[in-house]
Short mmCIF file of C-alpha atoms and ligand atoms in Angstrom, two decimals:
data_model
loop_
_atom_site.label_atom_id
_atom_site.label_comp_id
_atom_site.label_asym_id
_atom_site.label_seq_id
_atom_site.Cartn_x
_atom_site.Cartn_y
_atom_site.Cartn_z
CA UNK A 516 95.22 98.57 78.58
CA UNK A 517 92.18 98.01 80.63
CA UNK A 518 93.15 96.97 84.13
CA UNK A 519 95.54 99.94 85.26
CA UNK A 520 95.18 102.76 87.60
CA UNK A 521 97.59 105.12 84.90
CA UNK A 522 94.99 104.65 82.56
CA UNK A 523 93.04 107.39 83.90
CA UNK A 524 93.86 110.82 85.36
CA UNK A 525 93.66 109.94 89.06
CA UNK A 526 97.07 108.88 89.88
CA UNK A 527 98.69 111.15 87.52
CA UNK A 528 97.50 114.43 89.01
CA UNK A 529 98.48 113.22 92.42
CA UNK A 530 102.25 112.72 90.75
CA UNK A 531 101.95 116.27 88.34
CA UNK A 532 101.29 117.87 91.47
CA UNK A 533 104.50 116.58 93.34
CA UNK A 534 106.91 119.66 93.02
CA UNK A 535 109.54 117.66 95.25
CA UNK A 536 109.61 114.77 92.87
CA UNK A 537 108.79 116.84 89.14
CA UNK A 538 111.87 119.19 90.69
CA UNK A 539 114.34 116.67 90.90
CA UNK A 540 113.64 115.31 87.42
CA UNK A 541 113.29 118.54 86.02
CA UNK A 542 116.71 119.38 87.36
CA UNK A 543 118.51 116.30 86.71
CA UNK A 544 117.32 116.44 82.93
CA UNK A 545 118.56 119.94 82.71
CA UNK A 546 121.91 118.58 83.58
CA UNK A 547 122.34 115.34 81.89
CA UNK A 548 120.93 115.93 78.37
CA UNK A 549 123.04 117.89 75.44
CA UNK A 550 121.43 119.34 72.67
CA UNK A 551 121.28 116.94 69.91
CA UNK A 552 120.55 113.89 72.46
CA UNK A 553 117.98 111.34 71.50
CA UNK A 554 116.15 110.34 74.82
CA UNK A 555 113.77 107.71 75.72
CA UNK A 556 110.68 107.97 78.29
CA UNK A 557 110.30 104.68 79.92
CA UNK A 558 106.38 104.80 81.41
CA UNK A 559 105.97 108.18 79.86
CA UNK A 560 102.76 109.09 81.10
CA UNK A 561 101.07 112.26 80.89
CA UNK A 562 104.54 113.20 79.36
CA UNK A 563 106.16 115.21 81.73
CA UNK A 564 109.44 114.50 81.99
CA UNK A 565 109.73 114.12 77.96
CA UNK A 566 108.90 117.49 77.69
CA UNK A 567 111.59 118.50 80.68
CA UNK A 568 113.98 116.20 78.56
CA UNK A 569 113.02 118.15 75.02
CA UNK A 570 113.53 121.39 76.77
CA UNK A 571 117.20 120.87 77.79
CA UNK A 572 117.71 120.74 74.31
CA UNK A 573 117.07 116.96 73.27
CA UNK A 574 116.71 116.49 69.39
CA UNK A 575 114.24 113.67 69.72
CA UNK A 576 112.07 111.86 72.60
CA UNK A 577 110.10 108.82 72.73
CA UNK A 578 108.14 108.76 75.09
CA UNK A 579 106.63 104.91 75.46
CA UNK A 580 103.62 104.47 77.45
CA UNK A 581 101.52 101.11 77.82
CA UNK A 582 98.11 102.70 78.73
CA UNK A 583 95.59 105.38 77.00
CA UNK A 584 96.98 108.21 79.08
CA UNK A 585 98.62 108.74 75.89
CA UNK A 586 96.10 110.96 74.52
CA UNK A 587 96.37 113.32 77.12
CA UNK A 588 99.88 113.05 77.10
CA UNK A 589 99.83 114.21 72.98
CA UNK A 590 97.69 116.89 73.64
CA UNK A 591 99.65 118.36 76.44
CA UNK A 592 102.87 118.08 74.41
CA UNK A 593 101.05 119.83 71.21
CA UNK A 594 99.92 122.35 73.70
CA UNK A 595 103.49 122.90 74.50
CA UNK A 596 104.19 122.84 70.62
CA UNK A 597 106.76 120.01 70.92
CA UNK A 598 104.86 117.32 68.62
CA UNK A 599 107.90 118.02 66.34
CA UNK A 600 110.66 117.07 68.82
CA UNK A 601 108.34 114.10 71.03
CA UNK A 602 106.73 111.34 69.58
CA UNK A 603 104.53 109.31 71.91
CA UNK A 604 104.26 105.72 71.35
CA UNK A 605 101.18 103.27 72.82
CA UNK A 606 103.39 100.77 73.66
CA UNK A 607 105.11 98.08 76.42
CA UNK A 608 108.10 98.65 76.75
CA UNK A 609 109.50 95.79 75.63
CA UNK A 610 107.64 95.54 72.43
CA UNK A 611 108.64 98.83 71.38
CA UNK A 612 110.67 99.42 68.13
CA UNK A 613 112.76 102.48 68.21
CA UNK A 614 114.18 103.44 64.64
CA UNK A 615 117.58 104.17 66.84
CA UNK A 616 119.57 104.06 69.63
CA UNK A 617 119.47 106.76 72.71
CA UNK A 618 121.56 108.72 74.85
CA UNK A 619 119.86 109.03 77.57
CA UNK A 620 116.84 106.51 78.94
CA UNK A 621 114.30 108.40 81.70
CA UNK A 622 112.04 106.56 83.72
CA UNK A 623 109.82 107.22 86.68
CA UNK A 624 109.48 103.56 87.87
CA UNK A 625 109.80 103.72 91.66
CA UNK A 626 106.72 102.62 93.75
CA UNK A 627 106.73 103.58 97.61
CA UNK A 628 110.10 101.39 98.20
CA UNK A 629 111.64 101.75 95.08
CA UNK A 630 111.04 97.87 93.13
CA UNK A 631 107.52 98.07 94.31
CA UNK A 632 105.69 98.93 91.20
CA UNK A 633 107.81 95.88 88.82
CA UNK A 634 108.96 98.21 86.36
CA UNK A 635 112.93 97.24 86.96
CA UNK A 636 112.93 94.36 84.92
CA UNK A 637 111.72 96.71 81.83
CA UNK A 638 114.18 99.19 82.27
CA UNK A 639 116.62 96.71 82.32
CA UNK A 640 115.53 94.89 78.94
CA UNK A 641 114.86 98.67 77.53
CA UNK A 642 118.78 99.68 78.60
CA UNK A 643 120.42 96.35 76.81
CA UNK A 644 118.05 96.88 73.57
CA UNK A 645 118.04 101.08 73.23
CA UNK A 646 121.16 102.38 75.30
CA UNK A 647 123.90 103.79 73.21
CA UNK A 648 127.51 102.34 74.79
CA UNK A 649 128.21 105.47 77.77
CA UNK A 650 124.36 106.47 77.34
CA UNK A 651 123.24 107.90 80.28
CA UNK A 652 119.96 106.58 82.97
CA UNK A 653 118.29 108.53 85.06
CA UNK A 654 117.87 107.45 87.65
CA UNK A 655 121.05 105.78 88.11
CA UNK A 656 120.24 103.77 91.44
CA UNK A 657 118.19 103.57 93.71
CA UNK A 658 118.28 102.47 96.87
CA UNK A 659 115.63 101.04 99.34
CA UNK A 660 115.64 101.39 103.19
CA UNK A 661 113.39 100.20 106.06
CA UNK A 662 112.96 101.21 109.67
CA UNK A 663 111.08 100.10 112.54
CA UNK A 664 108.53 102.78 113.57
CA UNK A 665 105.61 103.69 115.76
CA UNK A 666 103.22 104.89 113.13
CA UNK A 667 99.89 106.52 114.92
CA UNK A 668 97.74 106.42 111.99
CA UNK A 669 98.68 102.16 111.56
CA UNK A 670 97.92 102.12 115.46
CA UNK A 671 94.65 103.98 115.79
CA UNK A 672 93.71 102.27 112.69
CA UNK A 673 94.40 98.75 113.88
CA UNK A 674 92.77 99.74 117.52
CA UNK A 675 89.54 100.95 115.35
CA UNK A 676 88.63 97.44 113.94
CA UNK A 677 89.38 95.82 117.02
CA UNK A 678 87.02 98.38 119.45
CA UNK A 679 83.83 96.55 118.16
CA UNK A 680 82.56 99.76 116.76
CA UNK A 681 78.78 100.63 117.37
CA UNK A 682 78.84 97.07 119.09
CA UNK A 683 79.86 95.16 115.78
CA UNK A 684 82.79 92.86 115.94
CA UNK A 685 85.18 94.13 113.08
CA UNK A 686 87.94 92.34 113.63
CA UNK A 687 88.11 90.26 110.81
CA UNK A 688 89.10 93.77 109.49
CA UNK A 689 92.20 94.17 111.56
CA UNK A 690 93.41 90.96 110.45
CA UNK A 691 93.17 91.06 106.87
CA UNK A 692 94.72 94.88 107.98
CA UNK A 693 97.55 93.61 109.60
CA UNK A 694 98.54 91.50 106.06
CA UNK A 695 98.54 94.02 104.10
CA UNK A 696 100.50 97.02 103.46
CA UNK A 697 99.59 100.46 104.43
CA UNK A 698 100.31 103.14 103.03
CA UNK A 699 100.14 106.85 104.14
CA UNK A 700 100.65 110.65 104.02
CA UNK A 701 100.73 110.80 107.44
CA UNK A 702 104.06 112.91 108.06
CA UNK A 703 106.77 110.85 109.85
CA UNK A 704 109.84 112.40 111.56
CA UNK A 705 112.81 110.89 112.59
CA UNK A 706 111.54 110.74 116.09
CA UNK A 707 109.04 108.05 115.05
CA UNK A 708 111.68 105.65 114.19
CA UNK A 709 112.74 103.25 117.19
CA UNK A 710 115.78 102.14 115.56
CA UNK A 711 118.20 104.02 112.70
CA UNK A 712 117.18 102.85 109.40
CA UNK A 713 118.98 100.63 107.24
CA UNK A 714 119.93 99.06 103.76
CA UNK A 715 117.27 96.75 102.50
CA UNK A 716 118.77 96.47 98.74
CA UNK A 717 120.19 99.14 95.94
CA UNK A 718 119.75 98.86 92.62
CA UNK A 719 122.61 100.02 89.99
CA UNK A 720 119.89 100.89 86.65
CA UNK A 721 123.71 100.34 85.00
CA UNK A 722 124.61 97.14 86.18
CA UNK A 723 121.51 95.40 87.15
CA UNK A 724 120.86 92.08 85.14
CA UNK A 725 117.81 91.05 83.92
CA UNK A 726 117.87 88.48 86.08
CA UNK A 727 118.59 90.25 89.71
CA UNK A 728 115.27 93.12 88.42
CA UNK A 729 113.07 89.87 87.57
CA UNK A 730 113.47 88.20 90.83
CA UNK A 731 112.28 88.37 94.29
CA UNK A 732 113.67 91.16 96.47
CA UNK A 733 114.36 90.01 99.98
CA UNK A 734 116.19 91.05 103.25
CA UNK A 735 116.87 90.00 106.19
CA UNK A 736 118.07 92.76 108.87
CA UNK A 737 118.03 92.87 112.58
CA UNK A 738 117.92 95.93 114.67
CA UNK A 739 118.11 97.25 118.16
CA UNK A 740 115.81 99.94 119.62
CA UNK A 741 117.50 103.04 120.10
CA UNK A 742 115.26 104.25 123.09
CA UNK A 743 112.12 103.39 124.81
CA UNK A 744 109.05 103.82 123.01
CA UNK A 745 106.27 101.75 120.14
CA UNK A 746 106.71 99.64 117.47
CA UNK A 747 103.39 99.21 114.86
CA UNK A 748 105.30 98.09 112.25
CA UNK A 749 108.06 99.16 109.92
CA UNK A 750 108.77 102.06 107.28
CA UNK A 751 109.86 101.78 104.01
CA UNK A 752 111.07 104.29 101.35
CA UNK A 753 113.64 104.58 98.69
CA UNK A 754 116.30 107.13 98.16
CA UNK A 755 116.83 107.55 94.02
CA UNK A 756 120.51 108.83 92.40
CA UNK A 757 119.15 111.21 89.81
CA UNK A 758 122.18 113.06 88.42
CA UNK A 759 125.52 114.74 90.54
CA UNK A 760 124.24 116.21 93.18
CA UNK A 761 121.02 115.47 92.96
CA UNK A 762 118.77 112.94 94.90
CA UNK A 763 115.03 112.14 95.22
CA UNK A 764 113.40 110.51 98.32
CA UNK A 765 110.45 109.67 100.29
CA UNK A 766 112.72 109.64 103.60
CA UNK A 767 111.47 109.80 106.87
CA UNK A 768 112.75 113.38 108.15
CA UNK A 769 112.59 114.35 104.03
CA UNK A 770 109.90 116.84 102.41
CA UNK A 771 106.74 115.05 101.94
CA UNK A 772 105.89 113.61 97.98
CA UNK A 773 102.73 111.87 96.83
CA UNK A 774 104.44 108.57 97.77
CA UNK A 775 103.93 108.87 101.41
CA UNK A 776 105.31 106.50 103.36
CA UNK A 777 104.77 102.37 102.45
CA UNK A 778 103.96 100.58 106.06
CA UNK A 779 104.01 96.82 107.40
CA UNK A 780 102.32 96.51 109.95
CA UNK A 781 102.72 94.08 112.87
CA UNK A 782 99.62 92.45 114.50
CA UNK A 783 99.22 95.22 117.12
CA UNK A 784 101.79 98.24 118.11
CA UNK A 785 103.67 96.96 121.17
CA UNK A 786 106.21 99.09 123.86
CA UNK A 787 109.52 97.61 123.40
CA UNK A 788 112.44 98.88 125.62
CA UNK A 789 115.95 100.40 124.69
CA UNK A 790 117.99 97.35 123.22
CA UNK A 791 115.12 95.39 122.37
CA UNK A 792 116.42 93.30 119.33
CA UNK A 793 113.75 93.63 116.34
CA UNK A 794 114.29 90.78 113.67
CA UNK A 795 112.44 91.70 109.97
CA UNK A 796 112.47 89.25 106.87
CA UNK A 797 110.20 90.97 104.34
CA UNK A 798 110.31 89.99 100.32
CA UNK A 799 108.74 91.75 97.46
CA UNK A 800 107.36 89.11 94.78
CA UNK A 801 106.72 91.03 91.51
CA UNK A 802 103.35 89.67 90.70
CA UNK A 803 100.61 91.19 87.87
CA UNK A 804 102.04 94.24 85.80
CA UNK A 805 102.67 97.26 88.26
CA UNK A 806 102.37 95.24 91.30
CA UNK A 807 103.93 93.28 93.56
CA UNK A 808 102.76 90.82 96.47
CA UNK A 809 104.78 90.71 99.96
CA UNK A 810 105.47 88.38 102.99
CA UNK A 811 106.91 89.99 106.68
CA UNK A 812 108.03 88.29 109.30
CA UNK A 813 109.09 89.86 112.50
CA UNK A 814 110.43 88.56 115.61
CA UNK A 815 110.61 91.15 118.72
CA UNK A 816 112.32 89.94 121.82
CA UNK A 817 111.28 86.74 122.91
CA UNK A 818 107.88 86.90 121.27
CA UNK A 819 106.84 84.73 119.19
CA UNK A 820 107.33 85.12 115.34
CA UNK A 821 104.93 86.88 113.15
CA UNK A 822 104.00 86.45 109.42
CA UNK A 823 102.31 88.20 107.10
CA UNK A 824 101.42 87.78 103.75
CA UNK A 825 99.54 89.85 101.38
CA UNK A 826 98.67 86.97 98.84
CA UNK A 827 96.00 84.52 100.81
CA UNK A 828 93.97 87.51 101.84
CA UNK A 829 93.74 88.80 98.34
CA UNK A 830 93.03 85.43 97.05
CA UNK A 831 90.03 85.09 99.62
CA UNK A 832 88.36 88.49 98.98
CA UNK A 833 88.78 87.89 95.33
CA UNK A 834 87.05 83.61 95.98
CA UNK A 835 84.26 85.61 98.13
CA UNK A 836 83.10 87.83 94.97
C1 SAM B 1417 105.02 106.14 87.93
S1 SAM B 1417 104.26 106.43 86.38
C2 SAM B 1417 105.20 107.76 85.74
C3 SAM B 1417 104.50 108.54 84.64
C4 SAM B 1417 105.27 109.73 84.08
N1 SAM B 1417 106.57 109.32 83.57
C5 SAM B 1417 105.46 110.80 85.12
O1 SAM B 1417 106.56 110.87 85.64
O2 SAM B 1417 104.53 111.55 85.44
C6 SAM B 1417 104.82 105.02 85.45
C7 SAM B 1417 104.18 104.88 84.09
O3 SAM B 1417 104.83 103.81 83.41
C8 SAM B 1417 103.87 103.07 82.66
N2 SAM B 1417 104.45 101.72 82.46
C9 SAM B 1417 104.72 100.81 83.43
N3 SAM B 1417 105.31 99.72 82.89
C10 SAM B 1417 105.41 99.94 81.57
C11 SAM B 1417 105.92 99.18 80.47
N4 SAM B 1417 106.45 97.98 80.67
N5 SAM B 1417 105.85 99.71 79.23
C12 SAM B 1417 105.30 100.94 79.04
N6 SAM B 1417 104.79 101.71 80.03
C13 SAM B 1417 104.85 101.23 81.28
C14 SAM B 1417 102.63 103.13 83.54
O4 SAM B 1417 101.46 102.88 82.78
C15 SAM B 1417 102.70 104.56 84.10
O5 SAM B 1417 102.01 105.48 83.30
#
């Protein structure tokens, strides 16, 4: 599997190194899976979350994984002398042949707003093929939400490319900036939200058809500002159902997780007054394996409406090379 980020360590020590998010798994396998269970890891990975599955007591895992983090993966589950119990299969996901059916099906698929990283649609085919009738999926939903926020690190990046910095015009920068996402660590509290967030879609892992996880995601919501203060753009996250009791997030206001926050920006941050209305339409297009491409459009008050589109900017960097 050449062309993927998970291929190599990088990305995985960033999420091995998440306590919030390894925690929540770790505790939601602990309650879900009986001794005797046969469990499958969807996107397995370095293998993680097999081995929390194999030590609350699961008879067998299978931990499927596309790329050739798999070899690290086997020798950090022989250094935890669980070879016997996990066996780790180079695989997609929906090629995979299990000899039988599971209990329980694991999967860390959520990108920064939950559908973001086009691993629904999998899960989905991998549930209807592998799931035993009552099996178990963790998580069970997950839900995505989007706020509009004033974002310092969007703004001051925005205002950089625009300054003319050391008397060069940048701005071409800002504009290919402003169409495409942003993502940061940046910590965001409730405070830098201008309006209370809302539902942009949930997904049930139970109940979702192949159809629903293989299509476009798209809302439409409207807000009003709850005080004065900036807009740059608006805040996603997702909020994910892991087992009674137990939730996982990248909330605004929550404890921060290698996710960070996932940003659209809007041309440049504006003051808007209490009870300005704030119009978003924003869709999520799954696109290549792992990714997907997105389109924004905001209206704010009377100005005029703004798109953006991640797609023709990629398109042009990529006809430039
Ligand atoms: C977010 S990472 C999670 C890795 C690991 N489970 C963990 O929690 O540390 C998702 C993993 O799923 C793998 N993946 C994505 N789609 C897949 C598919 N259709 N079949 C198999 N693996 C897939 C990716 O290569 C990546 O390693």
């Amino acid at each position: 599997m050449p062309d993927s980020a998970y291929n190599s360590l990088g990305i995985h020590r960033w999420m091995l190194r998440d306590a919030i998010r390894n925690e929540a798994y770790r505790r939601a396998l602990t309650q879900v899976v009986k001794p005797g269970h046969v469990v499958l890891d969807m996107g397995a990975g370095t293998g993680i979350l097999s081995i929390f599955a194999a030590r609350a007591g699961a008879r067998k895992v299978f931990a499927v994984e596309r790329t050739d983090i798999t070899a690290v993966a086997r020798r950090i589950i022989a250094s935890n002398h669980l070879e016997d119990r996990i066996e780790v299969m180079q695989s997609d996901l929906e090629d995979v042949d299990l000899p039988e059916q599971v209990d329980v099906i694991l999967s860390e698929w959520m990108g920064g707003l939950g559908v973001d990283e086009n691993m629904l649609a999998p899960l989905v085919i991998a549930r209807d093929r592998w799931l035993k009738p009552g099996g178990i999926i963790v998580p069970g939903r997950v839900t995505a939400m989007l706020a509009p926020a004033h974002v310092l690190d969007l703004e001051e990046g925005l205002d950089h490319w625009r300054s003319r910095p050391h008397g060069v015009d940048l701005s071409v920068i800002a504009g290919i900036t402003a169409n495409e996402t942003f993502a940061t660590q940046a910590e965001l509290e409730l405070d830098d939200l201008i309006a209370k967030p809302q539902i942009m879609w949930t997904h049930d892992a139970y109940t979702c058809s192949l159809e629903e996880a293989d299509r476009s995601f798209q809302t439409k919501l409207r807000f009003e500002a709850a005080r004065d203060g900036k807009i740059s753009g608006f805040a996603t996250w997702f909020t994910a159902d892991m087992a009674e009791g137990i939730t996982l997030t990248n909330a605004v206001g929550a404890p921060a997780t290698h996710w960070g926050r996932l940003l659209f920006p809007i041309t440049e941050t504006i003051a808007v007054a209490k009870g300005t209305r704030i119009e978003v339409e924003l869709r999520c297009e799954p696109s290549a394996p792992g990714s997907c491409e997105f389109y924004w459009a905001t209206r704010i008050a009377d100005r005029p409406l703004e798109e953006h589109d991640t797609r023709p900017s990629r398109q042009s960097h990529r006809a430039q090379r």
